[in-house]
Amino acid sequence: MADGLPRPRHKWFAALYDRFDRVGESKTLALRRSLLRGVSGSVLEIGCGTGKNFEHYDWAQIESLEATEPDPFMLGHAREKLAGLDAMARSKLTLTEAPAEGLPFPDERFDVVVSCLVLCTVADPSRSLAEVWRVLKPGGELRLLEHVAAEGTWRRVQDAIQPVYGWFAAGCRLDRRTEDAVTGAGFTLEVSERPKFSALHPAFLGVARKAAS
Ligand SMILES: C[S@@+](CC[C@H](N)C(=O)[O-])C[C@H]1O[C@@H](n2cnc3c(N)ncnc32)[C@H](O)[C@@H]1O
């Protein structure tokens, strides 16, 4: 690409995504709700996928929600979810096709950025986190639910299956050290939970803050 930005296109993954997720639905659902609890103001959700989080926002507390997603097939499903929301939610939600590495928003625009199972899949986590930092207001927060690299034997299993897994899971990586990437980008990270979607998918739920000035 001339601008160097990733443009994923995974038609079948987008078509099946909501069904895959049903495998661990009750655990995922509780985590999605925890991730979004208390989110308010001007909000950005990166890599919104098919829009699975939309129904879990407290829309009365949201001023506006910009949801970005670079894959046009995922975005198509997100548009369908938007159409099914109530009038208040629909009036506050805007969908934009864009990767996290190139967010089409001005500096310091958002109070909160949400990243839900996205930093495992972005092409460039450092560049994505630099963009999130740029668009967050001073003192703003990045809400994170992300799966990460395992330790010991399971880490070796992750390495062994990554080529096949990555192909099936539309580029998702099992071996990301996302907490290090977040603190490396300058955020102060507070982890509240360390759930496991499976032995291959240890995860963390947390809030990363941008310094107030
Ligand atoms: C595992 S899905 C998660 C979707 C959604 N956030 C959710 O909670 O269900 C990963 C998402 O990241 C998106 N993605 C891939 N590359 C990306 C990038 N460079 N920037 C932002 N999102 C990206 C994929 O298209 C996909 O929708």
PDB file of C-alpha atoms and ligand atoms in Angstrom:
ATOM      1  CA  MET A   1       0.000   0.000   0.000  1.00  0.00           C
ATOM      2  CA  ALA A   2       1.255   3.464  -0.854  1.00  0.00           C
ATOM      3  CA  ASP A   3       0.624   4.729   2.697  1.00  0.00           C
ATOM      4  CA  GLY A   4       2.040   1.558   4.321  1.00  0.00           C
ATOM      5  CA  LEU A   5      -1.193   0.954   6.253  1.00  0.00           C
ATOM      6  CA  PRO A   6      -2.646  -2.568   6.571  1.00  0.00           C
ATOM      7  CA  ARG A   7      -5.904  -3.370   4.761  1.00  0.00           C
ATOM      8  CA  PRO A   8      -7.059  -6.821   5.879  1.00  0.00           C
ATOM      9  CA  ARG A   9      -9.889  -8.525   3.948  1.00  0.00           C
ATOM     10  CA  HIS A  10     -11.162 -11.772   5.442  1.00  0.00           C
ATOM     11  CA  LYS A  11     -14.610 -12.495   4.085  1.00  0.00           C
ATOM     12  CA  TRP A  12     -15.126 -16.003   5.556  1.00  0.00           C
ATOM     13  CA  PHE A  13     -13.636 -15.054   8.956  1.00  0.00           C
ATOM     14  CA  ALA A  14     -16.047 -12.100   9.119  1.00  0.00           C
ATOM     15  CA  ALA A  15     -18.967 -14.346   8.150  1.00  0.00           C
ATOM     16  CA  LEU A  16     -18.153 -16.896  10.871  1.00  0.00           C
ATOM     17  CA  TYR A  17     -16.799 -14.599  13.595  1.00  0.00           C
ATOM     18  CA  ASP A  18     -19.910 -14.301  15.749  1.00  0.00           C
ATOM     19  CA  ARG A  19     -20.348 -18.094  15.628  1.00  0.00           C
ATOM     20  CA  PHE A  20     -16.709 -18.793  16.700  1.00  0.00           C
ATOM     21  CA  ASP A  21     -17.162 -16.516  19.649  1.00  0.00           C
ATOM     22  CA  ARG A  22     -20.192 -18.457  20.860  1.00  0.00           C
ATOM     23  CA  VAL A  23     -17.812 -21.233  21.987  1.00  0.00           C
ATOM     24  CA  GLY A  24     -16.796 -19.245  25.071  1.00  0.00           C
ATOM     25  CA  GLU A  25     -19.743 -16.866  25.045  1.00  0.00           C
ATOM     26  CA  SER A  26     -20.655 -16.657  28.750  1.00  0.00           C
ATOM     27  CA  LYS A  27     -17.061 -15.932  29.827  1.00  0.00           C
ATOM     28  CA  THR A  28     -16.506 -13.494  26.964  1.00  0.00           C
ATOM     29  CA  LEU A  29     -19.785 -11.729  27.626  1.00  0.00           C
ATOM     30  CA  ALA A  30     -18.935 -11.040  31.280  1.00  0.00           C
ATOM     31  CA  LEU A  31     -15.500  -9.751  30.247  1.00  0.00           C
ATOM     32  CA  ARG A  32     -16.931  -7.488  27.539  1.00  0.00           C
ATOM     33  CA  ARG A  33     -19.288  -5.994  30.129  1.00  0.00           C
ATOM     34  CA  SER A  34     -16.438  -5.449  32.622  1.00  0.00           C
ATOM     35  CA  LEU A  35     -14.330  -3.866  29.879  1.00  0.00           C
ATOM     36  CA  LEU A  36     -17.034  -1.297  29.077  1.00  0.00           C
ATOM     37  CA  ARG A  37     -18.334  -0.609  32.604  1.00  0.00           C
ATOM     38  CA  GLY A  38     -18.305   3.128  33.322  1.00  0.00           C
ATOM     39  CA  VAL A  39     -17.112   4.118  29.850  1.00  0.00           C
ATOM     40  CA  SER A  40     -18.415   7.623  29.096  1.00  0.00           C
ATOM     41  CA  GLY A  41     -17.807  10.782  27.086  1.00  0.00           C
ATOM     42  CA  SER A  42     -16.183  10.843  23.683  1.00  0.00           C
ATOM     43  CA  VAL A  43     -15.186   7.238  22.922  1.00  0.00           C
ATOM     44  CA  LEU A  44     -13.248   5.408  20.200  1.00  0.00           C
ATOM     45  CA  GLU A  45     -13.365   1.642  19.727  1.00  0.00           C
ATOM     46  CA  ILE A  46     -10.565   0.359  17.475  1.00  0.00           C
ATOM     47  CA  GLY A  47     -10.949  -2.875  15.490  1.00  0.00           C
ATOM     48  CA  CYS A  48     -14.634  -3.126  16.369  1.00  0.00           C
ATOM     49  CA  GLY A  49     -15.017  -6.221  14.167  1.00  0.00           C
ATOM     50  CA  THR A  50     -18.660  -7.226  13.743  1.00  0.00           C
ATOM     51  CA  GLY A  51     -19.711  -4.801  16.493  1.00  0.00           C
ATOM     52  CA  LYS A  52     -20.125  -7.336  19.279  1.00  0.00           C
ATOM     53  CA  ASN A  53     -19.517  -4.694  21.936  1.00  0.00           C
ATOM     54  CA  PHE A  54     -22.120  -2.197  20.752  1.00  0.00           C
ATOM     55  CA  GLU A  55     -24.972  -3.612  22.820  1.00  0.00           C
ATOM     56  CA  HIS A  56     -22.859  -3.503  26.008  1.00  0.00           C
ATOM     57  CA  TYR A  57     -22.196   0.243  26.126  1.00  0.00           C
ATOM     58  CA  ASP A  58     -24.214   2.353  28.542  1.00  0.00           C
ATOM     59  CA  TRP A  59     -25.428   4.650  25.757  1.00  0.00           C
ATOM     60  CA  ALA A  60     -26.886   7.240  28.147  1.00  0.00           C
ATOM     61  CA  GLN A  61     -23.317   7.921  29.333  1.00  0.00           C
ATOM     62  CA  ILE A  62     -21.788   8.029  25.852  1.00  0.00           C
ATOM     63  CA  GLU A  63     -21.477  11.404  24.118  1.00  0.00           C
ATOM     64  CA  SER A  64     -20.267   9.850  20.869  1.00  0.00           C
ATOM     65  CA  LEU A  65     -18.755   6.527  19.842  1.00  0.00           C
ATOM     66  CA  GLU A  66     -16.467   6.321  16.828  1.00  0.00           C
ATOM     67  CA  ALA A  67     -15.878   2.678  15.935  1.00  0.00           C
ATOM     68  CA  THR A  68     -13.116   1.876  13.445  1.00  0.00           C
ATOM     69  CA  GLU A  69     -12.399  -1.363  11.600  1.00  0.00           C
ATOM     70  CA  PRO A  70     -10.074  -1.833   8.614  1.00  0.00           C
ATOM     71  CA  ASP A  71     -11.675  -4.988   7.187  1.00  0.00           C
ATOM     72  CA  PRO A  72     -14.648  -4.058   4.959  1.00  0.00           C
ATOM     73  CA  PHE A  73     -16.250  -7.475   5.543  1.00  0.00           C
ATOM     74  CA  MET A  74     -16.159  -7.101   9.334  1.00  0.00           C
ATOM     75  CA  LEU A  75     -17.405  -3.547   8.941  1.00  0.00           C
ATOM     76  CA  GLY A  76     -20.379  -4.792   6.886  1.00  0.00           C
ATOM     77  CA  HIS A  77     -21.492  -6.941   9.831  1.00  0.00           C
ATOM     78  CA  ALA A  78     -20.938  -4.026  12.221  1.00  0.00           C
ATOM     79  CA  ARG A  79     -23.239  -1.910  10.016  1.00  0.00           C
ATOM     80  CA  GLU A  80     -25.954  -4.550  10.404  1.00  0.00           C
ATOM     81  CA  LYS A  81     -25.531  -4.441  14.208  1.00  0.00           C
ATOM     82  CA  LEU A  82     -25.720  -0.644  14.171  1.00  0.00           C
ATOM     83  CA  ALA A  83     -29.016  -0.829  12.275  1.00  0.00           C
ATOM     84  CA  GLY A  84     -30.453  -3.018  15.045  1.00  0.00           C
ATOM     85  CA  LEU A  85     -29.591  -0.615  17.877  1.00  0.00           C
ATOM     86  CA  ASP A  86     -32.102   1.786  19.397  1.00  0.00           C
ATOM     87  CA  ALA A  87     -32.421   5.381  18.173  1.00  0.00           C
ATOM     88  CA  MET A  88     -30.201   6.918  20.884  1.00  0.00           C
ATOM     89  CA  ALA A  89     -27.354   4.488  20.194  1.00  0.00           C
ATOM     90  CA  ARG A  90     -27.701   4.927  16.420  1.00  0.00           C
ATOM     91  CA  SER A  91     -27.493   8.705  16.755  1.00  0.00           C
ATOM     92  CA  LYS A  92     -24.220   8.473  18.692  1.00  0.00           C
ATOM     93  CA  LEU A  93     -22.372   5.726  16.793  1.00  0.00           C
ATOM     94  CA  THR A  94     -20.260   6.321  13.670  1.00  0.00           C
ATOM     95  CA  LEU A  95     -18.430   3.540  11.796  1.00  0.00           C
ATOM     96  CA  THR A  96     -15.251   4.270   9.860  1.00  0.00           C
ATOM     97  CA  GLU A  97     -13.032   1.986   7.793  1.00  0.00           C
ATOM     98  CA  ALA A  98      -9.514   2.518   9.181  1.00  0.00           C
ATOM     99  CA  PRO A  99      -6.653   0.542  10.736  1.00  0.00           C
ATOM    100  CA  ALA A 100      -5.388   1.338  14.233  1.00  0.00           C
ATOM    101  CA  GLU A 101      -2.040   2.286  12.698  1.00  0.00           C
ATOM    102  CA  GLY A 102      -3.642   5.293  10.965  1.00  0.00           C
ATOM    103  CA  LEU A 103      -6.573   6.725  12.907  1.00  0.00           C
ATOM    104  CA  PRO A 104      -8.383   9.477  10.969  1.00  0.00           C
ATOM    105  CA  PHE A 105      -8.958  11.686  14.012  1.00  0.00           C
ATOM    106  CA  PRO A 106      -7.317  14.828  15.400  1.00  0.00           C
ATOM    107  CA  ASP A 107      -4.943  14.785  18.366  1.00  0.00           C
ATOM    108  CA  GLU A 108      -6.491  14.583  21.863  1.00  0.00           C
ATOM    109  CA  ARG A 109     -10.030  13.960  20.593  1.00  0.00           C
ATOM    110  CA  PHE A 110     -11.174  11.094  22.887  1.00  0.00           C
ATOM    111  CA  ASP A 111     -11.781  10.540  26.617  1.00  0.00           C
ATOM    112  CA  VAL A 112     -11.644   6.748  26.250  1.00  0.00           C
ATOM    113  CA  VAL A 113     -10.292   4.298  23.672  1.00  0.00           C
ATOM    114  CA  VAL A 114     -11.438   0.657  23.755  1.00  0.00           C
ATOM    115  CA  SER A 115      -9.323  -2.198  22.389  1.00  0.00           C
ATOM    116  CA  CYS A 116     -11.036  -5.591  22.652  1.00  0.00           C
ATOM    117  CA  LEU A 117      -9.090  -8.561  21.237  1.00  0.00           C
ATOM    118  CA  VAL A 118      -7.427  -6.303  18.665  1.00  0.00           C
ATOM    119  CA  LEU A 119      -3.752  -5.808  19.568  1.00  0.00           C
ATOM    120  CA  CYS A 120      -3.249  -9.540  18.875  1.00  0.00           C
ATOM    121  CA  THR A 121      -4.169  -8.898  15.251  1.00  0.00           C
ATOM    122  CA  VAL A 122      -2.965  -5.418  14.266  1.00  0.00           C
ATOM    123  CA  ALA A 123       0.014  -5.458  11.918  1.00  0.00           C
ATOM    124  CA  ASP A 124       2.046  -3.059  14.069  1.00  0.00           C
ATOM    125  CA  PRO A 125       1.184  -2.841  17.807  1.00  0.00           C
ATOM    126  CA  SER A 126       3.696  -0.032  18.533  1.00  0.00           C
ATOM    127  CA  ARG A 127       2.394   2.164  15.741  1.00  0.00           C
ATOM    128  CA  SER A 128      -1.214   1.409  16.787  1.00  0.00           C
ATOM    129  CA  LEU A 129      -0.511   2.321  20.414  1.00  0.00           C
ATOM    130  CA  ALA A 130       1.253   5.523  19.319  1.00  0.00           C
ATOM    131  CA  GLU A 131      -1.917   6.426  17.396  1.00  0.00           C
ATOM    132  CA  VAL A 132      -4.109   5.642  20.419  1.00  0.00           C
ATOM    133  CA  TRP A 133      -1.850   7.853  22.558  1.00  0.00           C
ATOM    134  CA  ARG A 134      -2.106  10.679  20.000  1.00  0.00           C
ATOM    135  CA  VAL A 135      -5.919  10.683  19.821  1.00  0.00           C
ATOM    136  CA  LEU A 136      -6.466  10.361  23.600  1.00  0.00           C
ATOM    137  CA  LYS A 137      -6.915  13.477  25.709  1.00  0.00           C
ATOM    138  CA  PRO A 138      -4.331  13.987  28.481  1.00  0.00           C
ATOM    139  CA  GLY A 139      -5.516  11.847  31.400  1.00  0.00           C
ATOM    140  CA  GLY A 140      -7.588   9.708  29.019  1.00  0.00           C
ATOM    141  CA  GLU A 141      -7.824   5.939  29.313  1.00  0.00           C
ATOM    142  CA  LEU A 142      -7.332   2.965  27.083  1.00  0.00           C
ATOM    143  CA  ARG A 143      -9.590   0.048  28.078  1.00  0.00           C
ATOM    144  CA  LEU A 144      -8.032  -3.285  27.152  1.00  0.00           C
ATOM    145  CA  LEU A 145      -9.157  -6.894  26.899  1.00  0.00           C
ATOM    146  CA  GLU A 146      -6.395  -8.746  25.071  1.00  0.00           C
ATOM    147  CA  HIS A 147      -5.017 -12.276  24.885  1.00  0.00           C
ATOM    148  CA  VAL A 148      -1.265 -12.587  25.147  1.00  0.00           C
ATOM    149  CA  ALA A 149       1.756 -14.910  25.051  1.00  0.00           C
ATOM    150  CA  ALA A 150       1.673 -17.857  27.470  1.00  0.00           C
ATOM    151  CA  GLU A 151       4.639 -19.047  29.537  1.00  0.00           C
ATOM    152  CA  GLY A 152       6.542 -22.363  29.532  1.00  0.00           C
ATOM    153  CA  THR A 153       5.131 -25.333  27.651  1.00  0.00           C
ATOM    154  CA  TRP A 154       2.064 -23.516  26.365  1.00  0.00           C
ATOM    155  CA  ARG A 155       4.296 -20.812  24.915  1.00  0.00           C
ATOM    156  CA  ARG A 156       6.087 -23.508  22.930  1.00  0.00           C
ATOM    157  CA  VAL A 157       2.733 -24.885  21.775  1.00  0.00           C
ATOM    158  CA  GLN A 158       1.708 -21.363  20.719  1.00  0.00           C
ATOM    159  CA  ASP A 159       4.923 -21.082  18.667  1.00  0.00           C
ATOM    160  CA  ALA A 160       4.339 -24.478  17.074  1.00  0.00           C
ATOM    161  CA  ILE A 161       0.776 -23.821  15.949  1.00  0.00           C
ATOM    162  CA  GLN A 162       1.093 -20.110  15.120  1.00  0.00           C
ATOM    163  CA  PRO A 163       1.477 -20.543  11.324  1.00  0.00           C
ATOM    164  CA  VAL A 164      -1.706 -22.606  10.989  1.00  0.00           C
ATOM    165  CA  TYR A 165      -3.619 -20.749  13.726  1.00  0.00           C
ATOM    166  CA  GLY A 166      -2.712 -17.375  12.216  1.00  0.00           C
ATOM    167  CA  TRP A 167      -4.045 -18.477   8.848  1.00  0.00           C
ATOM    168  CA  PHE A 168      -7.371 -19.628  10.300  1.00  0.00           C
ATOM    169  CA  ALA A 169      -7.695 -16.676  12.672  1.00  0.00           C
ATOM    170  CA  ALA A 170      -7.155 -13.945  10.069  1.00  0.00           C
ATOM    171  CA  GLY A 171      -3.653 -13.004  11.192  1.00  0.00           C
ATOM    172  CA  CYS A 172      -4.194 -13.215  14.951  1.00  0.00           C
ATOM    173  CA  ARG A 173      -0.930 -13.802  16.870  1.00  0.00           C
ATOM    174  CA  LEU A 174      -0.777 -15.915  20.018  1.00  0.00           C
ATOM    175  CA  ASP A 175       2.619 -14.596  21.111  1.00  0.00           C
ATOM    176  CA  ARG A 176       2.118 -10.878  21.656  1.00  0.00           C
ATOM    177  CA  ARG A 177       3.565  -9.288  24.807  1.00  0.00           C
ATOM    178  CA  THR A 178       0.891  -6.635  24.808  1.00  0.00           C
ATOM    179  CA  GLU A 179       1.347  -5.424  28.376  1.00  0.00           C
ATOM    180  CA  ASP A 180       4.983  -4.579  27.588  1.00  0.00           C
ATOM    181  CA  ALA A 181       3.918  -2.858  24.379  1.00  0.00           C
ATOM    182  CA  VAL A 182       1.350  -0.755  26.278  1.00  0.00           C
ATOM    183  CA  THR A 183       3.790   0.398  28.973  1.00  0.00           C
ATOM    184  CA  GLY A 184       6.466   0.829  26.280  1.00  0.00           C
ATOM    185  CA  ALA A 185       4.121   3.289  24.543  1.00  0.00           C
ATOM    186  CA  GLY A 186       4.121   5.451  27.686  1.00  0.00           C
ATOM    187  CA  PHE A 187       0.873   4.340  29.361  1.00  0.00           C
ATOM    188  CA  THR A 188       0.506   3.462  33.046  1.00  0.00           C
ATOM    189  CA  LEU A 189      -1.227   0.085  33.048  1.00  0.00           C
ATOM    190  CA  GLU A 190      -3.468  -1.286  35.783  1.00  0.00           C
ATOM    191  CA  VAL A 191      -4.489  -4.913  35.221  1.00  0.00           C
ATOM    192  CA  SER A 192      -7.699  -5.917  37.029  1.00  0.00           C
ATOM    193  CA  GLU A 193      -8.153  -9.498  35.837  1.00  0.00           C
ATOM    194  CA  ARG A 194      -6.151 -12.264  34.186  1.00  0.00           C
ATOM    195  CA  PRO A 195      -8.756 -14.514  32.591  1.00  0.00           C
ATOM    196  CA  LYS A 196      -7.956 -17.463  30.334  1.00  0.00           C
ATOM    197  CA  PHE A 197     -10.053 -18.033  27.221  1.00  0.00           C
ATOM    198  CA  SER A 198      -8.064 -21.295  26.925  1.00  0.00           C
ATOM    199  CA  ALA A 199      -4.544 -22.498  27.782  1.00  0.00           C
ATOM    200  CA  LEU A 200      -3.519 -21.026  24.439  1.00  0.00           C
ATOM    201  CA  HIS A 201      -5.242 -17.726  25.166  1.00  0.00           C
ATOM    202  CA  PRO A 202      -4.225 -16.298  28.547  1.00  0.00           C
ATOM    203  CA  ALA A 203      -5.551 -12.759  28.628  1.00  0.00           C
ATOM    204  CA  PHE A 204      -5.705  -9.579  30.664  1.00  0.00           C
ATOM    205  CA  LEU A 205      -8.350  -6.984  31.354  1.00  0.00           C
ATOM    206  CA  GLY A 206      -7.088  -3.555  32.301  1.00  0.00           C
ATOM    207  CA  VAL A 207      -7.001   0.209  32.033  1.00  0.00           C
ATOM    208  CA  ALA A 208      -3.997   2.055  30.609  1.00  0.00           C
ATOM    209  CA  ARG A 209      -3.769   5.774  31.357  1.00  0.00           C
ATOM    210  CA  LYS A 210      -2.175   8.585  29.409  1.00  0.00           C
ATOM    211  CA  ALA A 211      -0.459  11.064  31.700  1.00  0.00           C
ATOM    212  CA  ALA A 212      -2.560  14.146  32.517  1.00  0.00           C
ATOM    213  CA  SER A 213      -0.010  16.565  31.012  1.00  0.00           C
TER     214      SER A 213
HETATM  215  C1  LIG B   1     -10.499 -10.985  17.111  1.00  0.00           C
HETATM  216  S1  LIG B   1     -11.254  -9.722  16.186  1.00  0.00           S
HETATM  217  C2  LIG B   1     -11.974  -8.713  17.482  1.00  0.00           C
HETATM  218  C3  LIG B   1     -13.147  -7.931  17.001  1.00  0.00           C
HETATM  219  C4  LIG B   1     -13.874  -7.105  18.060  1.00  0.00           C
HETATM  220  N1  LIG B   1     -13.010  -6.118  18.659  1.00  0.00           N
HETATM  221  C5  LIG B   1     -14.492  -7.950  19.134  1.00  0.00           C
HETATM  222  O1  LIG B   1     -14.318  -7.628  20.320  1.00  0.00           O
HETATM  223  O2  LIG B   1     -15.181  -8.913  18.820  1.00  0.00           O
HETATM  224  C6  LIG B   1      -9.854  -8.738  15.688  1.00  0.00           C
HETATM  225  C7  LIG B   1     -10.259  -7.529  14.859  1.00  0.00           C
HETATM  226  O3  LIG B   1      -9.116  -6.715  14.590  1.00  0.00           O
HETATM  227  C8  LIG B   1      -9.266  -6.227  13.274  1.00  0.00           C
HETATM  228  N2  LIG B   1      -7.964  -5.762  12.748  1.00  0.00           N
HETATM  229  C9  LIG B   1      -7.071  -6.429  11.976  1.00  0.00           C
HETATM  230  N3  LIG B   1      -6.039  -5.631  11.676  1.00  0.00           N
HETATM  231  C10 LIG B   1      -6.288  -4.450  12.267  1.00  0.00           C
HETATM  232  C11 LIG B   1      -5.595  -3.208  12.312  1.00  0.00           C
HETATM  233  N4  LIG B   1      -4.430  -3.049  11.696  1.00  0.00           N
HETATM  234  N5  LIG B   1      -6.162  -2.193  13.002  1.00  0.00           N
HETATM  235  C12 LIG B   1      -7.342  -2.347  13.659  1.00  0.00           C
HETATM  236  N6  LIG B   1      -8.032  -3.493  13.640  1.00  0.00           N
HETATM  237  C13 LIG B   1      -7.507  -4.527  12.966  1.00  0.00           C
HETATM  238  C14 LIG B   1      -9.811  -7.411  12.516  1.00  0.00           C
HETATM  239  O4  LIG B   1     -10.335  -7.049  11.254  1.00  0.00           O
HETATM  240  C15 LIG B   1     -10.851  -7.910  13.501  1.00  0.00           C
HETATM  241  O5  LIG B   1     -12.071  -7.256  13.340  1.00  0.00           O
END
